[in-house]
């Protein structure tokens, strides 16, 4: 979810399955007033959810954004989905910041990664 250029460019590591992912794909509205601050707050809050593993985010020049959040189990994902401050941000997002979005939740059964030494 980060729009911060100083964030290192590296994917979240491959974890030992099973774990869960929430894939949030968005198209934003032109007026993003308050979004950067709320986004930064959500990035900090989610780190306090037991079972949160990490997050990847990308946005293309045309405005399509994709955020993938990783959680150890379904309970952690539910705890984040129902967090009161996150719920308020979701409502504001629908009212102000998003033209459209989709959310896909999946259980990861296989995972691997590569790092050039």
Short mmCIF file of N, CA, C and O in Angstrom, two decimals:
data_model
loop_
_atom_site.label_atom_id
_atom_site.label_comp_id
_atom_site.label_asym_id
_atom_site.label_seq_id
_atom_site.Cartn_x
_atom_site.Cartn_y
_atom_site.Cartn_z
N UNK A 1 0.81 -1.18 0.00
CA UNK A 1 0.00 0.00 0.00
C UNK A 1 0.85 1.25 0.00
O UNK A 1 0.32 2.34 0.04
N UNK A 2 2.12 1.14 -0.03
CA UNK A 2 2.97 2.29 0.13
C UNK A 2 3.17 3.07 -1.16
O UNK A 2 3.37 2.51 -2.23
N UNK A 3 3.12 4.39 -1.05
CA UNK A 3 3.46 5.28 -2.15
C UNK A 3 4.80 5.94 -1.87
O UNK A 3 5.12 6.96 -2.44
N UNK A 4 5.57 5.40 -0.95
CA UNK A 4 6.82 6.00 -0.51
C UNK A 4 7.97 5.50 -1.37
O UNK A 4 8.27 4.32 -1.37
N UNK A 5 8.66 6.42 -2.10
CA UNK A 5 9.75 5.98 -2.98
C UNK A 5 10.95 5.42 -2.23
O UNK A 5 11.74 4.69 -2.79
N UNK A 6 11.10 5.73 -0.92
CA UNK A 6 12.25 5.23 -0.18
C UNK A 6 12.10 3.78 0.27
O UNK A 6 13.02 3.20 0.81
N UNK A 7 10.93 3.19 0.06
CA UNK A 7 10.71 1.79 0.42
C UNK A 7 11.57 0.92 -0.49
O UNK A 7 11.56 1.08 -1.70
N UNK A 8 12.36 0.00 0.09
CA UNK A 8 13.21 -0.86 -0.75
C UNK A 8 12.37 -1.66 -1.75
O UNK A 8 11.25 -2.07 -1.44
N UNK A 9 12.94 -1.87 -2.92
CA UNK A 9 12.24 -2.65 -3.95
C UNK A 9 12.66 -4.10 -3.80
O UNK A 9 13.76 -4.49 -4.18
N UNK A 10 11.78 -4.87 -3.18
CA UNK A 10 12.01 -6.30 -2.99
C UNK A 10 10.66 -6.93 -2.66
O UNK A 10 9.89 -6.37 -1.90
N UNK A 11 10.38 -8.09 -3.24
CA UNK A 11 9.12 -8.74 -2.91
C UNK A 11 9.16 -9.33 -1.50
O UNK A 11 10.23 -9.60 -0.96
N UNK A 12 7.98 -9.50 -0.93
CA UNK A 12 7.88 -10.20 0.35
C UNK A 12 8.41 -11.62 0.14
O UNK A 12 8.20 -12.23 -0.91
N UNK A 13 9.10 -12.14 1.13
CA UNK A 13 9.68 -13.48 1.00
C UNK A 13 8.61 -14.55 0.81
O UNK A 13 7.44 -14.34 1.12
N UNK A 14 9.03 -15.69 0.31
CA UNK A 14 8.14 -16.85 0.19
C UNK A 14 8.08 -17.52 1.56
O UNK A 14 9.10 -17.90 2.12
N UNK A 15 6.88 -17.65 2.09
CA UNK A 15 6.69 -18.26 3.41
C UNK A 15 6.33 -19.73 3.25
O UNK A 15 5.91 -20.17 2.20
N UNK A 16 6.45 -20.46 4.34
CA UNK A 16 6.06 -21.86 4.35
C UNK A 16 4.53 -21.94 4.34
O UNK A 16 3.88 -21.43 5.24
N UNK A 17 3.96 -22.55 3.31
CA UNK A 17 2.50 -22.68 3.25
C UNK A 17 2.00 -23.65 4.30
O UNK A 17 2.77 -24.47 4.80
N UNK A 18 0.74 -23.59 4.61
CA UNK A 18 -0.25 -22.69 4.03
C UNK A 18 -0.25 -21.33 4.72
O UNK A 18 0.11 -21.21 5.89
N UNK A 19 -0.65 -20.31 3.98
CA UNK A 19 -0.92 -18.98 4.51
C UNK A 19 -1.93 -18.33 3.58
O UNK A 19 -2.35 -18.94 2.59
N UNK A 20 -2.35 -17.14 3.91
CA UNK A 20 -3.42 -16.49 3.15
C UNK A 20 -2.93 -15.19 2.53
O UNK A 20 -2.03 -14.53 3.08
N UNK A 21 -3.51 -14.84 1.39
CA UNK A 21 -3.24 -13.56 0.75
C UNK A 21 -4.56 -12.84 0.49
O UNK A 21 -5.57 -13.48 0.18
N UNK A 22 -4.50 -11.54 0.62
CA UNK A 22 -5.59 -10.67 0.22
C UNK A 22 -5.04 -9.80 -0.89
O UNK A 22 -4.07 -9.07 -0.70
N UNK A 23 -5.62 -9.93 -2.09
CA UNK A 23 -5.17 -9.17 -3.26
C UNK A 23 -6.19 -8.07 -3.50
O UNK A 23 -7.34 -8.34 -3.83
N UNK A 24 -5.76 -6.83 -3.30
CA UNK A 24 -6.62 -5.65 -3.39
C UNK A 24 -6.20 -4.86 -4.62
O UNK A 24 -5.09 -4.32 -4.66
N UNK A 25 -7.05 -4.83 -5.63
CA UNK A 25 -6.76 -4.15 -6.89
C UNK A 25 -7.66 -2.93 -7.00
O UNK A 25 -8.88 -3.06 -6.84
N UNK A 26 -7.06 -1.76 -7.26
CA UNK A 26 -7.82 -0.51 -7.22
C UNK A 26 -7.58 0.38 -8.43
O UNK A 26 -6.54 0.31 -9.08
N UNK A 27 -8.55 1.22 -8.68
CA UNK A 27 -8.41 2.39 -9.55
C UNK A 27 -8.88 3.55 -8.68
O UNK A 27 -10.00 3.53 -8.16
N UNK A 28 -8.03 4.55 -8.51
CA UNK A 28 -8.33 5.66 -7.62
C UNK A 28 -9.02 6.81 -8.34
O UNK A 28 -8.89 6.98 -9.54
N UNK A 29 -9.70 7.62 -7.54
CA UNK A 29 -10.30 8.85 -8.03
C UNK A 29 -9.21 9.91 -8.18
O UNK A 29 -8.11 9.77 -7.61
N UNK A 30 -9.48 11.00 -8.90
CA UNK A 30 -8.49 12.08 -9.02
C UNK A 30 -8.17 12.75 -7.68
O UNK A 30 -7.03 13.13 -7.44
N UNK A 31 -9.16 12.92 -6.81
CA UNK A 31 -8.93 13.59 -5.52
C UNK A 31 -8.48 12.58 -4.48
O UNK A 31 -9.26 11.74 -4.03
N UNK A 32 -7.23 12.68 -4.11
CA UNK A 32 -6.66 11.76 -3.12
C UNK A 32 -6.37 12.46 -1.80
O UNK A 32 -5.50 12.04 -1.03
N UNK A 33 -7.11 13.53 -1.50
CA UNK A 33 -6.92 14.29 -0.26
C UNK A 33 -7.06 13.36 0.94
O UNK A 33 -8.08 12.69 1.10
N UNK A 34 -6.03 13.33 1.77
CA UNK A 34 -6.05 12.51 2.97
C UNK A 34 -5.64 11.07 2.76
O UNK A 34 -5.38 10.35 3.74
N UNK A 35 -5.55 10.62 1.52
CA UNK A 35 -5.20 9.22 1.27
C UNK A 35 -3.79 8.87 1.76
O UNK A 35 -3.62 7.85 2.45
N UNK A 36 -2.76 9.68 1.43
CA UNK A 36 -1.41 9.27 1.85
C UNK A 36 -1.28 9.08 3.37
O UNK A 36 -0.64 8.13 3.82
N UNK A 37 -1.91 9.96 4.13
CA UNK A 37 -1.83 9.85 5.59
C UNK A 37 -2.57 8.60 6.09
O UNK A 37 -2.07 7.88 6.96
N UNK A 38 -3.74 8.36 5.54
CA UNK A 38 -4.51 7.19 5.95
C UNK A 38 -3.80 5.91 5.53
O UNK A 38 -3.73 4.94 6.29
N UNK A 39 -3.24 5.91 4.33
CA UNK A 39 -2.50 4.75 3.84
C UNK A 39 -1.32 4.44 4.75
O UNK A 39 -1.11 3.28 5.13
N UNK A 40 -0.57 5.46 5.14
CA UNK A 40 0.58 5.26 6.04
C UNK A 40 0.10 4.71 7.38
O UNK A 40 0.74 3.82 7.96
N UNK A 41 -1.01 5.21 7.87
CA UNK A 41 -1.56 4.73 9.14
C UNK A 41 -1.95 3.27 9.04
O UNK A 41 -1.69 2.47 9.95
N UNK A 42 -2.58 2.87 7.93
CA UNK A 42 -2.99 1.48 7.76
C UNK A 42 -1.76 0.57 7.68
O UNK A 42 -1.76 -0.52 8.24
N UNK A 43 -0.70 1.04 7.02
CA UNK A 43 0.53 0.25 6.93
C UNK A 43 1.13 0.00 8.31
O UNK A 43 1.68 -1.07 8.57
N UNK A 44 1.01 0.98 9.20
CA UNK A 44 1.51 0.81 10.56
C UNK A 44 0.59 -0.10 11.38
O UNK A 44 1.06 -0.97 12.10
N UNK A 45 -0.72 0.11 11.27
CA UNK A 45 -1.68 -0.69 12.04
C UNK A 45 -1.62 -2.17 11.72
O UNK A 45 -1.68 -3.01 12.61
N UNK A 46 -1.53 -2.51 10.44
CA UNK A 46 -1.58 -3.92 10.04
C UNK A 46 -0.39 -4.69 10.63
O UNK A 46 -0.50 -5.88 10.92
N UNK A 47 0.72 -4.01 10.86
CA UNK A 47 1.89 -4.68 11.43
C UNK A 47 1.63 -5.20 12.84
O UNK A 47 2.33 -6.10 13.31
N UNK A 48 0.62 -4.64 13.52
CA UNK A 48 0.29 -5.08 14.88
C UNK A 48 -0.65 -6.27 14.91
O UNK A 48 -0.96 -6.78 15.99
N UNK A 49 -1.13 -6.71 13.76
CA UNK A 49 -2.04 -7.85 13.70
C UNK A 49 -1.21 -9.14 13.85
O UNK A 49 -0.33 -9.40 13.03
N UNK A 50 -1.45 -9.93 14.89
CA UNK A 50 -0.72 -11.20 15.02
C UNK A 50 -1.00 -12.08 13.79
O UNK A 50 -2.16 -12.28 13.41
N UNK A 51 0.04 -12.54 13.14
CA UNK A 51 -0.11 -13.36 11.95
C UNK A 51 0.08 -12.58 10.66
O UNK A 51 0.09 -13.17 9.58
N UNK A 52 0.25 -11.26 10.73
CA UNK A 52 0.55 -10.48 9.53
C UNK A 52 1.98 -10.80 9.11
O UNK A 52 2.90 -10.80 9.93
N UNK A 53 2.18 -11.08 7.82
CA UNK A 53 3.50 -11.49 7.33
C UNK A 53 4.19 -10.43 6.47
O UNK A 53 5.41 -10.41 6.39
N UNK A 54 3.43 -9.59 5.78
CA UNK A 54 4.05 -8.59 4.92
C UNK A 54 3.10 -8.14 3.83
O UNK A 54 1.95 -8.61 3.75
N UNK A 55 3.62 -7.24 2.96
CA UNK A 55 2.78 -6.66 1.92
C UNK A 55 3.62 -6.28 0.71
O UNK A 55 4.74 -5.78 0.86
N UNK A 56 3.08 -6.52 -0.47
CA UNK A 56 3.66 -6.04 -1.72
C UNK A 56 2.68 -5.06 -2.34
O UNK A 56 1.45 -5.22 -2.21
N UNK A 57 3.20 -4.04 -3.04
CA UNK A 57 2.33 -3.07 -3.70
C UNK A 57 2.99 -2.62 -5.00
O UNK A 57 4.19 -2.44 -5.07
N UNK A 58 2.15 -2.45 -6.01
CA UNK A 58 2.61 -1.90 -7.29
C UNK A 58 1.49 -1.05 -7.88
O UNK A 58 0.32 -1.32 -7.64
N UNK A 59 1.89 -0.02 -8.64
CA UNK A 59 0.91 0.80 -9.32
C UNK A 59 1.47 1.16 -10.69
O UNK A 59 2.63 1.55 -10.81
N UNK A 60 0.64 1.00 -11.72
CA UNK A 60 1.11 1.34 -13.05
C UNK A 60 0.81 2.81 -13.35
O UNK A 60 0.00 3.44 -12.65
N UNK A 61 1.44 3.37 -14.37
CA UNK A 61 1.22 4.79 -14.70
C UNK A 61 -0.24 5.10 -15.04
O UNK A 61 -0.68 6.23 -14.88
N UNK A 62 -0.99 4.13 -15.48
CA UNK A 62 -2.40 4.34 -15.81
C UNK A 62 -3.30 4.40 -14.60
O UNK A 62 -4.48 4.71 -14.72
N UNK A 63 -2.78 4.09 -13.41
CA UNK A 63 -3.55 4.23 -12.20
C UNK A 63 -4.05 2.94 -11.57
O UNK A 63 -4.69 2.97 -10.53
N UNK A 64 -3.76 1.80 -12.17
CA UNK A 64 -4.15 0.53 -11.56
C UNK A 64 -3.17 0.19 -10.44
O UNK A 64 -1.97 0.13 -10.66
N UNK A 65 -3.70 0.01 -9.23
CA UNK A 65 -2.86 -0.34 -8.09
C UNK A 65 -3.18 -1.75 -7.62
O UNK A 65 -4.34 -2.16 -7.64
N UNK A 66 -2.16 -2.48 -7.22
CA UNK A 66 -2.35 -3.83 -6.70
C UNK A 66 -1.57 -3.94 -5.39
O UNK A 66 -0.36 -3.69 -5.35
N UNK A 67 -2.28 -4.32 -4.35
CA UNK A 67 -1.66 -4.56 -3.05
C UNK A 67 -1.95 -6.00 -2.68
O UNK A 67 -3.09 -6.45 -2.76
N UNK A 68 -0.91 -6.71 -2.28
CA UNK A 68 -1.07 -8.10 -1.82
C UNK A 68 -0.58 -8.14 -0.37
O UNK A 68 0.58 -7.83 -0.10
N UNK A 69 -1.47 -8.48 0.53
CA UNK A 69 -1.12 -8.61 1.95
C UNK A 69 -1.12 -10.08 2.32
O UNK A 69 -1.99 -10.84 1.89
N UNK A 70 -0.14 -10.48 3.10
CA UNK A 70 0.09 -11.88 3.46
C UNK A 70 -0.19 -12.08 4.94
O UNK A 70 0.28 -11.31 5.78
N UNK A 71 -0.94 -13.15 5.26
CA UNK A 71 -1.32 -13.45 6.63
C UNK A 71 -1.11 -14.93 6.90
O UNK A 71 -1.38 -15.77 6.05
N UNK A 72 -0.65 -15.26 8.10
CA UNK A 72 -0.36 -16.64 8.49
C UNK A 72 -1.61 -17.51 8.45
O UNK A 72 -1.56 -18.66 8.08
N UNK A 73 -2.77 -16.96 8.85
CA UNK A 73 -3.98 -17.76 8.91
C UNK A 73 -5.21 -16.90 8.66
O UNK A 73 -5.12 -15.67 8.61
N UNK A 74 -6.34 -17.55 8.49
CA UNK A 74 -7.59 -16.85 8.19
C UNK A 74 -8.00 -15.95 9.35
O UNK A 74 -8.60 -14.89 9.13
N UNK A 75 -7.69 -16.34 10.58
CA UNK A 75 -8.05 -15.53 11.73
C UNK A 75 -7.34 -14.18 11.70
O UNK A 75 -7.94 -13.15 12.03
N UNK A 76 -6.07 -14.16 11.30
CA UNK A 76 -5.33 -12.90 11.20
C UNK A 76 -5.96 -12.00 10.13
O UNK A 76 -6.12 -10.79 10.34
N UNK A 77 -6.31 -12.59 9.03
CA UNK A 77 -6.95 -11.83 7.95
C UNK A 77 -8.29 -11.26 8.41
O UNK A 77 -8.61 -10.10 8.16
N UNK A 78 -9.06 -12.05 9.13
CA UNK A 78 -10.35 -11.58 9.66
C UNK A 78 -10.14 -10.46 10.67
O UNK A 78 -10.87 -9.46 10.68
N UNK A 79 -9.13 -10.60 11.51
CA UNK A 79 -8.85 -9.56 12.50
C UNK A 79 -8.53 -8.24 11.79
O UNK A 79 -8.99 -7.18 12.22
N UNK A 80 -7.77 -8.28 10.71
CA UNK A 80 -7.45 -7.06 9.96
C UNK A 80 -8.70 -6.51 9.27
O UNK A 80 -8.98 -5.31 9.32
N UNK A 81 -9.48 -7.38 8.65
CA UNK A 81 -10.67 -6.95 7.92
C UNK A 81 -11.66 -6.25 8.85
O UNK A 81 -12.32 -5.30 8.43
N UNK A 82 -11.73 -6.69 10.09
CA UNK A 82 -12.73 -6.15 11.01
C UNK A 82 -12.17 -5.11 11.98
O UNK A 82 -12.92 -4.60 12.82
N UNK A 83 -10.90 -4.76 11.87
CA UNK A 83 -10.29 -3.75 12.73
C UNK A 83 -11.04 -2.42 12.56
O UNK A 83 -11.28 -1.98 11.43
N UNK A 84 -11.44 -1.79 13.66
CA UNK A 84 -12.30 -0.61 13.61
C UNK A 84 -11.72 0.53 12.77
O UNK A 84 -12.42 1.13 11.94
N UNK A 85 -10.45 0.83 12.94
CA UNK A 85 -9.84 1.93 12.18
C UNK A 85 -9.71 1.56 10.70
O UNK A 85 -9.88 2.41 9.82
N UNK A 86 -9.44 0.29 10.43
CA UNK A 86 -9.37 -0.16 9.04
C UNK A 86 -10.76 -0.09 8.40
O UNK A 86 -10.90 0.31 7.25
N UNK A 87 -11.80 -0.46 9.14
CA UNK A 87 -13.18 -0.37 8.62
C UNK A 87 -13.52 1.08 8.24
O UNK A 87 -14.13 1.33 7.22
N UNK A 88 -13.12 2.03 9.08
CA UNK A 88 -13.38 3.44 8.79
C UNK A 88 -12.64 3.87 7.52
O UNK A 88 -13.19 4.61 6.69
N UNK A 89 -11.41 3.41 7.35
CA UNK A 89 -10.64 3.73 6.15
C UNK A 89 -11.29 3.11 4.91
O UNK A 89 -11.31 3.72 3.84
N UNK A 90 -11.82 1.89 5.05
CA UNK A 90 -12.52 1.24 3.93
C UNK A 90 -13.72 2.08 3.49
O UNK A 90 -13.93 2.30 2.29
N UNK A 91 -14.48 2.55 4.45
CA UNK A 91 -15.66 3.36 4.12
C UNK A 91 -15.26 4.67 3.45
O UNK A 91 -15.88 5.09 2.47
N UNK A 92 -14.21 5.31 3.96
CA UNK A 92 -13.74 6.54 3.33
C UNK A 92 -13.22 6.27 1.92
O UNK A 92 -13.43 7.07 1.01
N UNK A 93 -12.56 5.14 1.75
CA UNK A 93 -12.07 4.76 0.42
C UNK A 93 -13.20 4.64 -0.59
O UNK A 93 -13.12 5.16 -1.70
N UNK A 94 -14.28 3.99 -0.20
CA UNK A 94 -15.44 3.86 -1.10
C UNK A 94 -16.09 5.21 -1.37
O UNK A 94 -16.55 5.49 -2.47
N UNK A 95 -16.11 6.08 -0.37
CA UNK A 95 -16.75 7.39 -0.52
C UNK A 95 -15.90 8.38 -1.31
O UNK A 95 -16.45 9.22 -2.03
N UNK A 96 -14.55 8.29 -1.19
CA UNK A 96 -13.70 9.34 -1.73
C UNK A 96 -12.59 8.89 -2.68
O UNK A 96 -12.31 9.58 -3.65
N UNK A 97 -11.89 7.80 -2.38
CA UNK A 97 -10.61 7.54 -3.02
C UNK A 97 -10.62 6.52 -4.15
O UNK A 97 -9.68 6.46 -4.93
N UNK A 98 -11.64 5.68 -4.24
CA UNK A 98 -11.63 4.62 -5.24
C UNK A 98 -12.75 4.77 -6.26
O UNK A 98 -13.90 4.94 -5.89
N UNK A 99 -12.37 4.69 -7.54
CA UNK A 99 -13.36 4.57 -8.61
C UNK A 99 -13.92 3.15 -8.60
O UNK A 99 -15.10 2.95 -8.80
N UNK A 100 -13.01 2.20 -8.39
CA UNK A 100 -13.40 0.79 -8.32
C UNK A 100 -12.31 0.01 -7.61
O UNK A 100 -11.16 0.47 -7.52
N UNK A 101 -12.69 -1.15 -7.09
CA UNK A 101 -11.70 -2.06 -6.53
C UNK A 101 -12.26 -3.47 -6.54
O UNK A 101 -13.46 -3.68 -6.64
N UNK A 102 -11.36 -4.42 -6.46
CA UNK A 102 -11.71 -5.81 -6.24
C UNK A 102 -10.82 -6.35 -5.13
O UNK A 102 -9.69 -5.88 -4.93
N UNK A 103 -11.35 -7.30 -4.40
CA UNK A 103 -10.60 -7.97 -3.35
C UNK A 103 -10.71 -9.46 -3.58
O UNK A 103 -11.82 -9.99 -3.69
N UNK A 104 -9.57 -10.12 -3.66
CA UNK A 104 -9.53 -11.57 -3.81
C UNK A 104 -8.78 -12.11 -2.60
O UNK A 104 -7.71 -11.61 -2.26
N UNK A 105 -9.32 -13.13 -1.96
CA UNK A 105 -8.67 -13.77 -0.83
C UNK A 105 -8.40 -15.21 -1.22
O UNK A 105 -9.29 -15.89 -1.75
N UNK A 106 -7.18 -15.66 -0.95
CA UNK A 106 -6.81 -17.02 -1.35
C UNK A 106 -5.90 -17.66 -0.30
O UNK A 106 -5.17 -16.97 0.41
N UNK A 107 -5.98 -18.97 -0.24
CA UNK A 107 -5.08 -19.75 0.60
C UNK A 107 -3.92 -20.20 -0.27
O UNK A 107 -4.12 -20.81 -1.33
N UNK A 108 -2.71 -19.89 0.15
CA UNK A 108 -1.51 -20.27 -0.61
C UNK A 108 -1.12 -21.68 -0.20
O UNK A 108 -0.94 -21.98 0.97
N UNK A 109 -1.00 -22.54 -1.20
CA UNK A 109 -0.62 -23.93 -0.95
C UNK A 109 0.79 -24.25 -1.41
O UNK A 109 1.35 -25.26 -1.04
N UNK A 110 1.34 -23.37 -2.24
CA UNK A 110 2.70 -23.58 -2.74
C UNK A 110 3.36 -22.22 -2.86
O UNK A 110 2.74 -21.25 -3.27
N UNK A 111 4.65 -22.14 -2.50
CA UNK A 111 5.34 -20.86 -2.50
C UNK A 111 6.84 -21.12 -2.63
O UNK A 111 7.36 -22.03 -2.01
N UNK A 112 7.51 -20.32 -3.43
CA UNK A 112 8.96 -20.38 -3.49
C UNK A 112 9.48 -19.03 -3.96
O UNK A 112 8.71 -18.19 -4.43
N UNK A 113 10.75 -18.78 -3.83
CA UNK A 113 11.33 -17.50 -4.20
C UNK A 113 12.72 -17.66 -4.74
O UNK A 113 13.30 -18.76 -4.76
N UNK A 114 13.31 -16.56 -5.19
CA UNK A 114 14.66 -16.52 -5.72
C UNK A 114 15.29 -15.19 -5.35
O UNK A 114 14.62 -14.15 -5.44
N UNK A 115 16.54 -15.21 -4.95
CA UNK A 115 17.33 -14.00 -4.71
C UNK A 115 18.70 -14.19 -5.36
O UNK A 115 19.38 -15.16 -5.06
N UNK A 116 19.07 -13.27 -6.21
CA UNK A 116 20.40 -13.30 -6.80
C UNK A 116 21.41 -12.94 -5.70
O UNK A 116 21.23 -11.97 -4.99
N UNK A 117 22.43 -13.74 -5.54
CA UNK A 117 23.42 -13.51 -4.48
C UNK A 117 24.25 -12.28 -4.75
O UNK A 117 24.43 -11.83 -5.83
#
